[in-house]
Amino acid sequence: MAHWHGISRRKPSGGRLKRPSAYRGKRRTEIAAEKQFTMIGDTSRKVYRKRSGSSTVRVLSDNIINVADKKTGKTVVATLQSVSANTADPNFVRRNIMTKGAIVDTDKGPVRITSRPGSHGVINGVLLE
């Protein structure tokens, strides 16, 4: 369900505000997009239209990650297996939801996610020792 980020029609005391409700309705730009979490699975992305015709891409699910190795200075593609830790929410570990800062298990070893999959449209990470 979308969230509305507009002007309230009530005062802090609970009384009605005549100003916004008399002439102004909800605007499309004030309605936020629904929450889409990034999971481990087959590759799936969604394109959202933003203001002035620009767009953003969200990763809905993916099973690959770009892993940067600091020691060798190379970046390789690894296969995601599971989420092992997520400081954003402990329930995300159970549901295999990936966010920035989450630690995931891959075939190359443990990796910390450095990109924002819900905003950047790609999953990047740094290999942990």
GROMACS .gro file of N, CA, C and O in nm:
model
  516
    1MET      N    1   0.083  -0.117   0.000
    1MET     CA    2   0.000   0.000   0.000
    1MET      C    3   0.089   0.124   0.000
    1MET      O    4   0.186   0.132   0.073
    2ALA      N    5   0.055   0.222  -0.080
    2ALA     CA    6   0.134   0.345  -0.092
    2ALA      C    7   0.110   0.435   0.029
    2ALA      O    8   0.002   0.434   0.090
    3HIS      N    9   0.211   0.514   0.062
    3HIS     CA   10   0.200   0.610   0.170
    3HIS      C   11   0.186   0.750   0.112
    3HIS      O   12   0.250   0.784   0.013
    4TRP      N   13   0.106   0.831   0.181
    4TRP     CA   14   0.081   0.968   0.137
    4TRP      C   15   0.164   1.062   0.221
    4TRP      O   16   0.159   1.059   0.344
    5HIS      N   17   0.244   1.150   0.159
    5HIS     CA   18   0.330   1.245   0.228
    5HIS      C   19   0.283   1.386   0.198
    5HIS      O   20   0.356   1.467   0.143
    6GLY      N   21   0.162   1.416   0.236
    6GLY     CA   22   0.107   1.547   0.205
    6GLY      C   23   0.076   1.627   0.330
    6GLY      O   24   0.115   1.592   0.441
    7ILE      N   25   0.002   1.737   0.312
    7ILE     CA   26  -0.035   1.825   0.421
    7ILE      C   27  -0.151   1.763   0.498
    7ILE      O   28  -0.250   1.720   0.440
    8SER      N   29  -0.140   1.761   0.629
    8SER     CA   30  -0.247   1.707   0.713
    8SER      C   31  -0.366   1.802   0.710
    8SER      O   32  -0.351   1.924   0.699
    9ARG      N   33  -0.484   1.748   0.721
    9ARG     CA   34  -0.604   1.830   0.723
    9ARG      C   35  -0.650   1.859   0.866
    9ARG      O   36  -0.758   1.910   0.887
   10ARG      N   37  -0.566   1.823   0.961
   10ARG     CA   38  -0.599   1.844   1.102
   10ARG      C   39  -0.491   1.925   1.172
   10ARG      O   40  -0.373   1.916   1.139
   11LYS      N   41  -0.532   2.002   1.272
   11LYS     CA   42  -0.439   2.076   1.356
   11LYS      C   43  -0.384   1.981   1.463
   11LYS      O   44  -0.439   1.873   1.484
   12PRO      N   45  -0.276   2.020   1.531
   12PRO     CA   46  -0.224   1.934   1.639
   12PRO      C   47  -0.328   1.908   1.749
   12PRO      O   48  -0.324   1.805   1.815
   13SER      N   49  -0.422   2.000   1.766
   13SER     CA   50  -0.526   1.981   1.868
   13SER      C   51  -0.635   1.886   1.822
   13SER      O   52  -0.719   1.843   1.901
   14GLY      N   53  -0.636   1.852   1.693
   14GLY     CA   54  -0.739   1.764   1.640
   14GLY      C   55  -0.846   1.837   1.561
   14GLY      O   56  -0.930   1.775   1.497
   15GLY      N   57  -0.846   1.969   1.569
   15GLY     CA   58  -0.944   2.048   1.495
   15GLY      C   59  -0.915   2.049   1.346
   15GLY      O   60  -0.804   2.019   1.303
   16ARG      N   61  -1.019   2.083   1.268
   16ARG     CA   62  -1.004   2.083   1.122
   16ARG      C   63  -0.930   2.207   1.074
   16ARG      O   64  -0.948   2.315   1.127
   17LEU      N   65  -0.847   2.189   0.971
   17LEU     CA   66  -0.784   2.301   0.902
   17LEU      C   67  -0.866   2.327   0.777
   17LEU      O   68  -0.885   2.238   0.695
   18LYS      N   69  -0.918   2.449   0.762
   18LYS     CA   70  -0.999   2.478   0.646
   18LYS      C   71  -0.914   2.501   0.522
   18LYS      O   72  -0.955   2.472   0.412
   19ARG      N   73  -0.792   2.554   0.543
   19ARG     CA   74  -0.708   2.594   0.431
   19ARG      C   75  -0.681   2.480   0.332
   19ARG      O   76  -0.715   2.493   0.216
   20PRO      N   77  -0.619   2.366   0.371
   20PRO     CA   78  -0.586   2.269   0.267
   20PRO      C   79  -0.707   2.192   0.214
   20PRO      O   80  -0.714   2.162   0.097
   21SER      N   81  -0.802   2.164   0.299
   21SER     CA   82  -0.912   2.079   0.255
   21SER      C   83  -1.013   2.152   0.167
   21SER      O   84  -1.091   2.089   0.098
   22ALA      N   85  -1.012   2.287   0.170
   22ALA     CA   86  -1.110   2.362   0.093
   22ALA      C   87  -1.080   2.357  -0.056
   22ALA      O   88  -1.172   2.349  -0.137
   23TYR      N   89  -0.954   2.361  -0.094
   23TYR     CA   90  -0.923   2.372  -0.236
   23TYR      C   91  -0.823   2.270  -0.287
   23TYR      O   92  -0.799   2.263  -0.406
   24ARG      N   93  -0.763   2.193  -0.199
   24ARG     CA   94  -0.648   2.112  -0.241
   24ARG      C   95  -0.673   1.965  -0.210
   24ARG      O   96  -0.710   1.930  -0.100
   25GLY      N   97  -0.649   1.881  -0.309
   25GLY     CA   98  -0.660   1.737  -0.286
   25GLY      C   99  -0.523   1.673  -0.280
   25GLY      O  100  -0.420   1.740  -0.272
   26LYS      N  101  -0.520   1.542  -0.283
   26LYS     CA  102  -0.393   1.470  -0.282
   26LYS      C  103  -0.329   1.479  -0.420
   26LYS      O  104  -0.395   1.465  -0.522
   27ARG      N  105  -0.199   1.501  -0.420
   27ARG     CA  106  -0.124   1.509  -0.545
   27ARG      C  107  -0.052   1.378  -0.572
   27ARG      O  108  -0.013   1.308  -0.479
   28ARG      N  109  -0.032   1.347  -0.697
   28ARG     CA  110   0.037   1.224  -0.734
   28ARG      C  111   0.180   1.223  -0.683
   28ARG      O  112   0.235   1.121  -0.646
   29THR      N  113   0.243   1.342  -0.681
   29THR     CA  114   0.382   1.351  -0.636
   29THR      C  115   0.397   1.333  -0.486
   29THR      O  116   0.507   1.313  -0.438
   30GLU      N  117   0.287   1.341  -0.411
   30GLU     CA  118   0.292   1.325  -0.267
   30GLU      C  119   0.272   1.179  -0.225
   30GLU      O  120   0.282   1.148  -0.107
   31ILE      N  121   0.241   1.093  -0.320
   31ILE     CA  122   0.218   0.953  -0.287
   31ILE      C  123   0.347   0.876  -0.312
   31ILE      O  124   0.399   0.875  -0.423
   32ALA      N  125   0.400   0.814  -0.207
   32ALA     CA  126   0.524   0.738  -0.217
   32ALA      C  127   0.498   0.603  -0.281
   32ALA      O  128   0.387   0.550  -0.277
   33ALA      N  129   0.602   0.546  -0.341
   33ALA     CA  130   0.591   0.414  -0.401
   33ALA      C  131   0.580   0.309  -0.291
   33ALA      O  132   0.624   0.330  -0.178
   34GLU      N  133   0.523   0.197  -0.326
   34GLU     CA  134   0.508   0.090  -0.228
   34GLU      C  135   0.644   0.031  -0.193
   34GLU      O  136   0.739   0.042  -0.270
   35LYS      N  137   0.656  -0.030  -0.076
   35LYS     CA  138   0.782  -0.089  -0.032
   35LYS      C  139   0.809  -0.215  -0.113
   35LYS      O  140   0.723  -0.301  -0.127
   36GLN      N  141   0.929  -0.222  -0.167
   36GLN     CA  142   0.973  -0.339  -0.243
   36GLN      C  143   1.106  -0.384  -0.184
   36GLN      O  144   1.204  -0.311  -0.190
   37PHE      N  145   1.110  -0.501  -0.125
   37PHE     CA  146   1.232  -0.552  -0.065
   37PHE      C  147   1.308  -0.638  -0.165
   37PHE      O  148   1.249  -0.706  -0.249
   38THR      N  149   1.441  -0.634  -0.155
   38THR     CA  150   1.527  -0.712  -0.244
   38THR      C  151   1.552  -0.849  -0.182
   38THR      O  152   1.603  -0.858  -0.070
   39MET      N  153   1.515  -0.954  -0.253
   39MET     CA  154   1.529  -1.091  -0.204
   39MET      C  155   1.633  -1.166  -0.288
   39MET      O  156   1.677  -1.119  -0.391
   40ILE      N  157   1.668  -1.285  -0.240
   40ILE     CA  158   1.754  -1.375  -0.317
   40ILE      C  159   1.666  -1.465  -0.401
   40ILE      O  160   1.573  -1.529  -0.349
   41GLY      N  161   1.690  -1.469  -0.531
   41GLY     CA  162   1.609  -1.550  -0.622
   41GLY      C  163   1.646  -1.520  -0.766
   41GLY      O  164   1.751  -1.464  -0.795
   42ASP      N  165   1.557  -1.559  -0.857
   42ASP     CA  166   1.580  -1.530  -0.998
   42ASP      C  167   1.581  -1.379  -1.022
   42ASP      O  168   1.515  -1.303  -0.951
   43THR      N  169   1.655  -1.338  -1.125
   43THR     CA  170   1.672  -1.196  -1.153
   43THR      C  171   1.540  -1.130  -1.189
   43THR      O  172   1.469  -1.173  -1.279
   44SER      N  173   1.507  -1.023  -1.114
   44SER     CA  174   1.384  -0.948  -1.139
   44SER      C  175   1.408  -0.803  -1.099
   44SER      O  176   1.454  -0.776  -0.988
   45ARG      N  177   1.378  -0.710  -1.190
   45ARG     CA  178   1.393  -0.568  -1.163
   45ARG      C  179   1.265  -0.495  -1.201
   45ARG      O  180   1.187  -0.543  -1.282
   46LYS      N  181   1.245  -0.377  -1.142
   46LYS     CA  182   1.126  -0.298  -1.171
   46LYS      C  183   1.168  -0.153  -1.190
   46LYS      O  184   1.247  -0.100  -1.112
   47VAL      N  185   1.115  -0.088  -1.294
   47VAL     CA  186   1.147   0.051  -1.325
   47VAL      C  187   1.033   0.139  -1.274
   47VAL      O  188   0.916   0.112  -1.303
   48TYR      N  189   1.067   0.241  -1.198
   48TYR     CA  190   0.970   0.335  -1.145
   48TYR      C  191   0.989   0.471  -1.211
   48TYR      O  192   1.101   0.517  -1.226
   49ARG      N  193   0.880   0.534  -1.247
   49ARG     CA  194   0.885   0.669  -1.303
   49ARG      C  195   0.882   0.768  -1.188
   49ARG      O  196   0.800   0.757  -1.097
   50LYS      N  197   0.972   0.865  -1.194
   50LYS     CA  198   0.977   0.968  -1.092
   50LYS      C  199   0.934   1.100  -1.152
   50LYS      O  200   0.884   1.105  -1.264
   51ARG      N  201   0.955   1.208  -1.079
   51ARG     CA  202   0.915   1.340  -1.128
   51ARG      C  203   0.999   1.381  -1.248
   51ARG      O  204   1.113   1.339  -1.263
   52SER      N  205   0.943   1.461  -1.333
   52SER     CA  206   1.004   1.517  -1.454
   52SER      C  207   1.051   1.409  -1.551
   52SER      O  208   1.143   1.430  -1.627
   53GLY      N  209   0.988   1.293  -1.548
   53GLY     CA  210   1.018   1.189  -1.646
   53GLY      C  211   1.139   1.105  -1.616
   53GLY      O  212   1.170   1.013  -1.690
   54SER      N  213   1.212   1.133  -1.507
   54SER     CA  214   1.327   1.049  -1.474
   54SER      C  215   1.278   0.917  -1.416
   54SER      O  216   1.161   0.904  -1.378
   55SER      N  217   1.366   0.820  -1.410
   55SER     CA  218   1.325   0.689  -1.362
   55SER      C  219   1.431   0.631  -1.271
   55SER      O  220   1.547   0.673  -1.273
   56THR      N  221   1.393   0.536  -1.191
   56THR     CA  222   1.484   0.463  -1.104
   56THR      C  223   1.454   0.314  -1.117
   56THR      O  224   1.341   0.276  -1.145
   57VAL      N  225   1.557   0.234  -1.098
   57VAL     CA  226   1.543   0.089  -1.112
   57VAL      C  227   1.561   0.025  -0.975
   57VAL      O  228   1.655   0.060  -0.902
   58ARG      N  229   1.473  -0.065  -0.939
   58ARG     CA  230   1.484  -0.139  -0.813
   58ARG      C  231   1.507  -0.286  -0.844
   58ARG      O  232   1.445  -0.342  -0.934
   59VAL      N  233   1.595  -0.348  -0.767
   59VAL     CA  234   1.616  -0.492  -0.778
   59VAL      C  235   1.513  -0.558  -0.687
   59VAL      O  236   1.514  -0.536  -0.565
   60LEU      N  237   1.424  -0.638  -0.743
   60LEU     CA  238   1.328  -0.710  -0.661
   60LEU      C  239   1.387  -0.842  -0.612
   60LEU      O  240   1.367  -0.880  -0.497
   61SER      N  241   1.460  -0.910  -0.698
   61SER     CA  242   1.530  -1.032  -0.658
   61SER      C  243   1.646  -1.055  -0.754
   61SER      O  244   1.638  -1.018  -0.871
   62ASP      N  245   1.751  -1.117  -0.702
   62ASP     CA  246   1.868  -1.147  -0.783
   62ASP      C  247   1.949  -1.255  -0.713
   62ASP      O  248   1.937  -1.272  -0.592
   63ASN      N  249   2.030  -1.327  -0.790
   63ASN     CA  250   2.114  -1.432  -0.731
   63ASN      C  251   2.261  -1.411  -0.761
   63ASN      O  252   2.341  -1.500  -0.737
   64ILE      N  253   2.298  -1.294  -0.814
   64ILE     CA  254   2.439  -1.264  -0.838
   64ILE      C  255   2.474  -1.131  -0.772
   64ILE      O  256   2.387  -1.046  -0.750
   65ILE      N  257   2.604  -1.114  -0.741
   65ILE     CA  258   2.653  -0.992  -0.678
   65ILE      C  259   2.791  -0.962  -0.733
   65ILE      O  260   2.869  -1.053  -0.761
   66ASN      N  261   2.821  -0.834  -0.752
   66ASN     CA  262   2.954  -0.790  -0.793
   66ASN      C  263   3.038  -0.773  -0.667
   66ASN      O  264   3.007  -0.691  -0.582
   67VAL      N  265   3.145  -0.853  -0.656
   67VAL     CA  266   3.226  -0.856  -0.535
   67VAL      C  267   3.362  -0.793  -0.563
   67VAL      O  268   3.434  -0.837  -0.654
   68ALA      N  269   3.398  -0.690  -0.485
   68ALA     CA  270   3.529  -0.627  -0.496
   68ALA      C  271   3.620  -0.685  -0.389
   68ALA      O  272   3.585  -0.692  -0.272
   69ASP      N  273   3.738  -0.729  -0.432
   69ASP     CA  274   3.838  -0.783  -0.341
   69ASP      C  275   3.944  -0.675  -0.320
   69ASP      O  276   4.014  -0.635  -0.413
   70LYS      N  277   3.957  -0.626  -0.195
   70LYS     CA  278   4.050  -0.517  -0.168
   70LYS      C  279   4.195  -0.560  -0.183
   70LYS      O  280   4.281  -0.481  -0.221
   71LYS      N  281   4.226  -0.685  -0.151
   71LYS     CA  282   4.365  -0.733  -0.157
   71LYS      C  283   4.418  -0.737  -0.299
   71LYS      O  284   4.527  -0.689  -0.328
   72THR      N  285   4.339  -0.793  -0.391
   72THR     CA  286   4.384  -0.806  -0.529
   72THR      C  287   4.345  -0.687  -0.615
   72THR      O  288   4.402  -0.665  -0.722
   73GLY      N  289   4.245  -0.611  -0.572
   73GLY     CA  290   4.199  -0.495  -0.648
   73GLY      C  291   4.112  -0.532  -0.766
   73GLY      O  292   4.090  -0.451  -0.855
   74LYS      N  293   4.059  -0.654  -0.766
   74LYS     CA  294   3.975  -0.700  -0.877
   74LYS      C  295   3.830  -0.715  -0.831
   74LYS      O  296   3.802  -0.734  -0.714
   75THR      N  297   3.742  -0.709  -0.929
   75THR     CA  298   3.600  -0.729  -0.904
   75THR      C  299   3.554  -0.852  -0.980
   75THR      O  300   3.580  -0.864  -1.100
   76VAL      N  301   3.486  -0.943  -0.911
   76VAL     CA  302   3.436  -1.066  -0.972
   76VAL      C  303   3.287  -1.079  -0.944
   76VAL      O  304   3.234  -1.014  -0.854
   77VAL      N  305   3.222  -1.163  -1.022
   77VAL     CA  306   3.080  -1.190  -1.003
   77VAL      C  307   3.066  -1.317  -0.920
   77VAL      O  308   3.128  -1.420  -0.951
   78ALA      N  309   2.988  -1.310  -0.813
   78ALA     CA  310   2.967  -1.424  -0.724
   78ALA      C  311   2.819  -1.459  -0.719
   78ALA      O  312   2.733  -1.379  -0.754
   79THR      N  313   2.791  -1.581  -0.674
   79THR     CA  314   2.653  -1.629  -0.661
   79THR      C  315   2.608  -1.615  -0.516
   79THR      O  316   2.678  -1.657  -0.424
   80LEU      N  317   2.492  -1.554  -0.497
   80LEU     CA  318   2.436  -1.536  -0.363
   80LEU      C  319   2.379  -1.667  -0.311
   80LEU      O  320   2.316  -1.743  -0.386
   81GLN      N  321   2.398  -1.691  -0.181
   81GLN     CA  322   2.342  -1.812  -0.119
   81GLN      C  323   2.238  -1.777  -0.013
   81GLN      O  324   2.127  -1.828  -0.017
   82SER      N  325   2.276  -1.693   0.085
   82SER     CA  326   2.181  -1.654   0.189
   82SER      C  327   2.230  -1.528   0.258
   82SER      O  328   2.344  -1.488   0.244
   83VAL      N  329   2.140  -1.467   0.335
   83VAL     CA  330   2.174  -1.350   0.415
   83VAL      C  331   2.212  -1.399   0.554
   83VAL      O  332   2.135  -1.470   0.618
   84SER      N  333   2.333  -1.362   0.601
   84SER     CA  334   2.377  -1.410   0.731
   84SER      C  335   2.360  -1.307   0.842
   84SER      O  336   2.344  -1.343   0.958
   85ALA      N  337   2.362  -1.177   0.809
   85ALA     CA  338   2.342  -1.071   0.909
   85ALA      C  339   2.291  -0.947   0.840
   85ALA      O  340   2.326  -0.917   0.726
   86ASN      N  341   2.205  -0.874   0.913
   86ASN     CA  342   2.152  -0.748   0.862
   86ASN      C  343   2.122  -0.658   0.981
   86ASN      O  344   2.035  -0.689   1.062
   87THR      N  345   2.197  -0.549   0.994
   87THR     CA  346   2.180  -0.459   1.107
   87THR      C  347   2.051  -0.377   1.097
   87THR      O  348   2.006  -0.322   1.197
   88ALA      N  349   1.993  -0.367   0.979
   88ALA     CA  350   1.871  -0.289   0.961
   88ALA      C  351   1.754  -0.353   1.037
   88ALA      O  352   1.676  -0.283   1.101
   89ASP      N  353   1.742  -0.485   1.030
   89ASP     CA  354   1.630  -0.554   1.094
   89ASP      C  355   1.664  -0.702   1.106
   89ASP      O  356   1.698  -0.765   1.005
   90PRO      N  357   1.654  -0.762   1.225
   90PRO     CA  358   1.684  -0.905   1.238
   90PRO      C  359   1.588  -0.994   1.158
   90PRO      O  360   1.624  -1.105   1.119
   91ASN      N  361   1.467  -0.945   1.134
   91ASN     CA  362   1.371  -1.025   1.056
   91ASN      C  363   1.411  -1.036   0.910
   91ASN      O  364   1.370  -1.129   0.841
   92PHE      N  365   1.493  -0.942   0.860
   92PHE     CA  366   1.539  -0.948   0.723
   92PHE      C  367   1.628  -1.069   0.700
   92PHE      O  368   1.635  -1.121   0.589
   93VAL      N  369   1.700  -1.115   0.804
   93VAL     CA  370   1.786  -1.232   0.789
   93VAL      C  371   1.700  -1.356   0.765
   93VAL      O  372   1.730  -1.438   0.678
   94ARG      N  373   1.592  -1.368   0.838
   94ARG     CA  374   1.502  -1.484   0.822
   94ARG      C  375   1.435  -1.485   0.686
   94ARG      O  376   1.411  -1.591   0.629
   95ARG      N  377   1.406  -1.366   0.634
   95ARG     CA  378   1.334  -1.355   0.507
   95ARG      C  379   1.427  -1.341   0.388
   95ARG      O  380   1.380  -1.326   0.276
   96ASN      N  381   1.561  -1.341   0.410
   96ASN     CA  382   1.662  -1.324   0.305
   96ASN      C  383   1.643  -1.193   0.229
   96ASN      O  384   1.652  -1.189   0.106
   97ILE      N  385   1.621  -1.084   0.303
   97ILE     CA  386   1.605  -0.951   0.244
   97ILE      C  387   1.739  -0.879   0.253
   97ILE      O  388   1.802  -0.876   0.358
   98MET      N  389   1.782  -0.823   0.140
   98MET     CA  390   1.912  -0.755   0.133
   98MET      C  391   1.895  -0.604   0.132
   98MET      O  392   1.813  -0.551   0.056
   99THR      N  393   1.973  -0.537   0.217
   99THR     CA  394   1.981  -0.392   0.219
   99THR      C  395   2.128  -0.353   0.225
   99THR      O  396   2.215  -0.439   0.237
  100LYS      N  397   2.155  -0.224   0.218
  100LYS     CA  398   2.294  -0.178   0.228
  100LYS      C  399   2.347  -0.212   0.368
  100LYS      O  400   2.279  -0.188   0.468
  101GLY      N  401   2.467  -0.269   0.374
  101GLY     CA  402   2.528  -0.307   0.500
  101GLY      C  403   2.502  -0.450   0.542
  101GLY      O  404   2.561  -0.497   0.639
  102ALA      N  405   2.415  -0.520   0.470
  102ALA     CA  406   2.386  -0.659   0.504
  102ALA      C  407   2.505  -0.747   0.467
  102ALA      O  408   2.575  -0.720   0.370
  103ILE      N  409   2.526  -0.852   0.544
  103ILE     CA  410   2.632  -0.947   0.516
  103ILE      C  411   2.568  -1.073   0.458
  103ILE      O  412   2.478  -1.131   0.518
  104VAL      N  413   2.614  -1.110   0.337
  104VAL     CA  414   2.557  -1.225   0.267
  104VAL      C  415   2.664  -1.330   0.245
  104VAL      O  416   2.782  -1.301   0.238
  105ASP      N  417   2.619  -1.455   0.238
  105ASP     CA  418   2.709  -1.566   0.207
  105ASP      C  419   2.709  -1.587   0.056
  105ASP      O  420   2.602  -1.595  -0.006
  106THR      N  421   2.828  -1.599  -0.002
  106THR     CA  422   2.842  -1.624  -0.145
  106THR      C  423   2.937  -1.741  -0.166
  106THR      O  424   2.994  -1.792  -0.069
  107ASP      N  425   2.953  -1.779  -0.291
  107ASP     CA  426   3.048  -1.887  -0.320
  107ASP      C  427   3.193  -1.840  -0.305
  107ASP      O  428   3.284  -1.922  -0.296
  108LYS      N  429   3.218  -1.709  -0.299
  108LYS     CA  430   3.352  -1.654  -0.278
  108LYS      C  431   3.383  -1.630  -0.130
  108LYS      O  432   3.495  -1.603  -0.094
  109GLY      N  433   3.281  -1.635  -0.044
  109GLY     CA  434   3.296  -1.609   0.099
  109GLY      C  435   3.196  -1.503   0.144
  109GLY      O  436   3.111  -1.459   0.067
  110PRO      N  437   3.208  -1.456   0.269
  110PRO     CA  438   3.114  -1.355   0.318
  110PRO      C  439   3.141  -1.219   0.254
  110PRO      O  440   3.255  -1.178   0.236
  111VAL      N  441   3.031  -1.149   0.219
  111VAL     CA  442   3.040  -1.021   0.149
  111VAL      C  443   2.946  -0.922   0.217
  111VAL      O  444   2.834  -0.956   0.253
  112ARG      N  445   2.994  -0.797   0.235
  112ARG     CA  446   2.909  -0.690   0.287
  112ARG      C  447   2.859  -0.607   0.170
  112ARG      O  448   2.937  -0.562   0.086
  113ILE      N  449   2.729  -0.586   0.163
  113ILE     CA  450   2.668  -0.513   0.052
  113ILE      C  451   2.695  -0.363   0.071
  113ILE      O  452   2.668  -0.307   0.176
  114THR      N  453   2.749  -0.299  -0.034
  114THR     CA  454   2.782  -0.156  -0.028
  114THR      C  455   2.687  -0.071  -0.112
  114THR      O  456   2.687   0.051  -0.096
  115SER      N  457   2.608  -0.130  -0.199
  115SER     CA  458   2.513  -0.053  -0.280
  115SER      C  459   2.375  -0.060  -0.215
  115SER      O  460   2.352  -0.139  -0.124
  116ARG      N  461   2.285   0.022  -0.265
  116ARG     CA  462   2.147   0.018  -0.218
  116ARG      C  463   2.063  -0.048  -0.328
  116ARG      O  464   2.025   0.018  -0.426
  117PRO      N  465   2.034  -0.177  -0.316
  117PRO     CA  466   1.966  -0.249  -0.425
  117PRO      C  467   1.829  -0.190  -0.460
  117PRO      O  468   1.789  -0.193  -0.576
  118GLY      N  469   1.758  -0.135  -0.361
  118GLY     CA  470   1.628  -0.077  -0.389
  118GLY      C  471   1.634   0.057  -0.456
  118GLY      O  472   1.534   0.106  -0.506
  119SER      N  473   1.754   0.120  -0.462
  119SER     CA  474   1.767   0.251  -0.524
  119SER      C  475   1.860   0.251  -0.644
  119SER      O  476   1.837   0.322  -0.740
  120HIS      N  477   1.967   0.170  -0.639
  120HIS     CA  478   2.067   0.172  -0.744
  120HIS      C  479   2.039   0.073  -0.856
  120HIS      O  480   2.093   0.088  -0.965
  121GLY      N  481   1.962  -0.030  -0.830
  121GLY     CA  482   1.930  -0.127  -0.934
  121GLY      C  483   2.037  -0.230  -0.958
  121GLY      O  484   2.034  -0.301  -1.057
  122VAL      N  485   2.138  -0.238  -0.869
  122VAL     CA  486   2.247  -0.335  -0.882
  122VAL      C  487   2.291  -0.374  -0.742
  122VAL      O  488   2.271  -0.298  -0.647
  123ILE      N  489   2.351  -0.491  -0.729
  123ILE     CA  490   2.400  -0.537  -0.599
  123ILE      C  491   2.552  -0.545  -0.606
  123ILE      O  492   2.607  -0.626  -0.679
  124ASN      N  493   2.619  -0.458  -0.529
  124ASN     CA  494   2.765  -0.456  -0.520
  124ASN      C  495   2.804  -0.484  -0.376
  124ASN      O  496   2.728  -0.451  -0.283
  125GLY      N  497   2.923  -0.541  -0.357
  125GLY     CA  498   2.969  -0.571  -0.223
  125GLY      C  499   3.120  -0.580  -0.214
  125GLY      O  500   3.191  -0.580  -0.314
  126VAL      N  501   3.168  -0.585  -0.088
  126VAL     CA  502   3.311  -0.596  -0.060
  126VAL      C  503   3.333  -0.727   0.014
  126VAL      O  504   3.262  -0.761   0.109
  127LEU      N  505   3.436  -0.800  -0.030
  127LEU     CA  506   3.469  -0.929   0.030
  127LEU      C  507   3.527  -0.907   0.169
  127LEU      O  508   3.612  -0.821   0.191
  128LEU      N  509   3.476  -0.983   0.267
  128LEU     CA  510   3.526  -0.976   0.404
  128LEU      C  511   3.629  -1.085   0.426
  128LEU      O  512   3.619  -1.193   0.369
  129GLU      N  513   3.727  -1.056   0.510
  129GLU     CA  514   3.832  -1.158   0.538
  129GLU      C  515   3.781  -1.260   0.636
  129GLU      O  516   3.713  -1.234   0.728
   0.00000   0.00000   0.00000
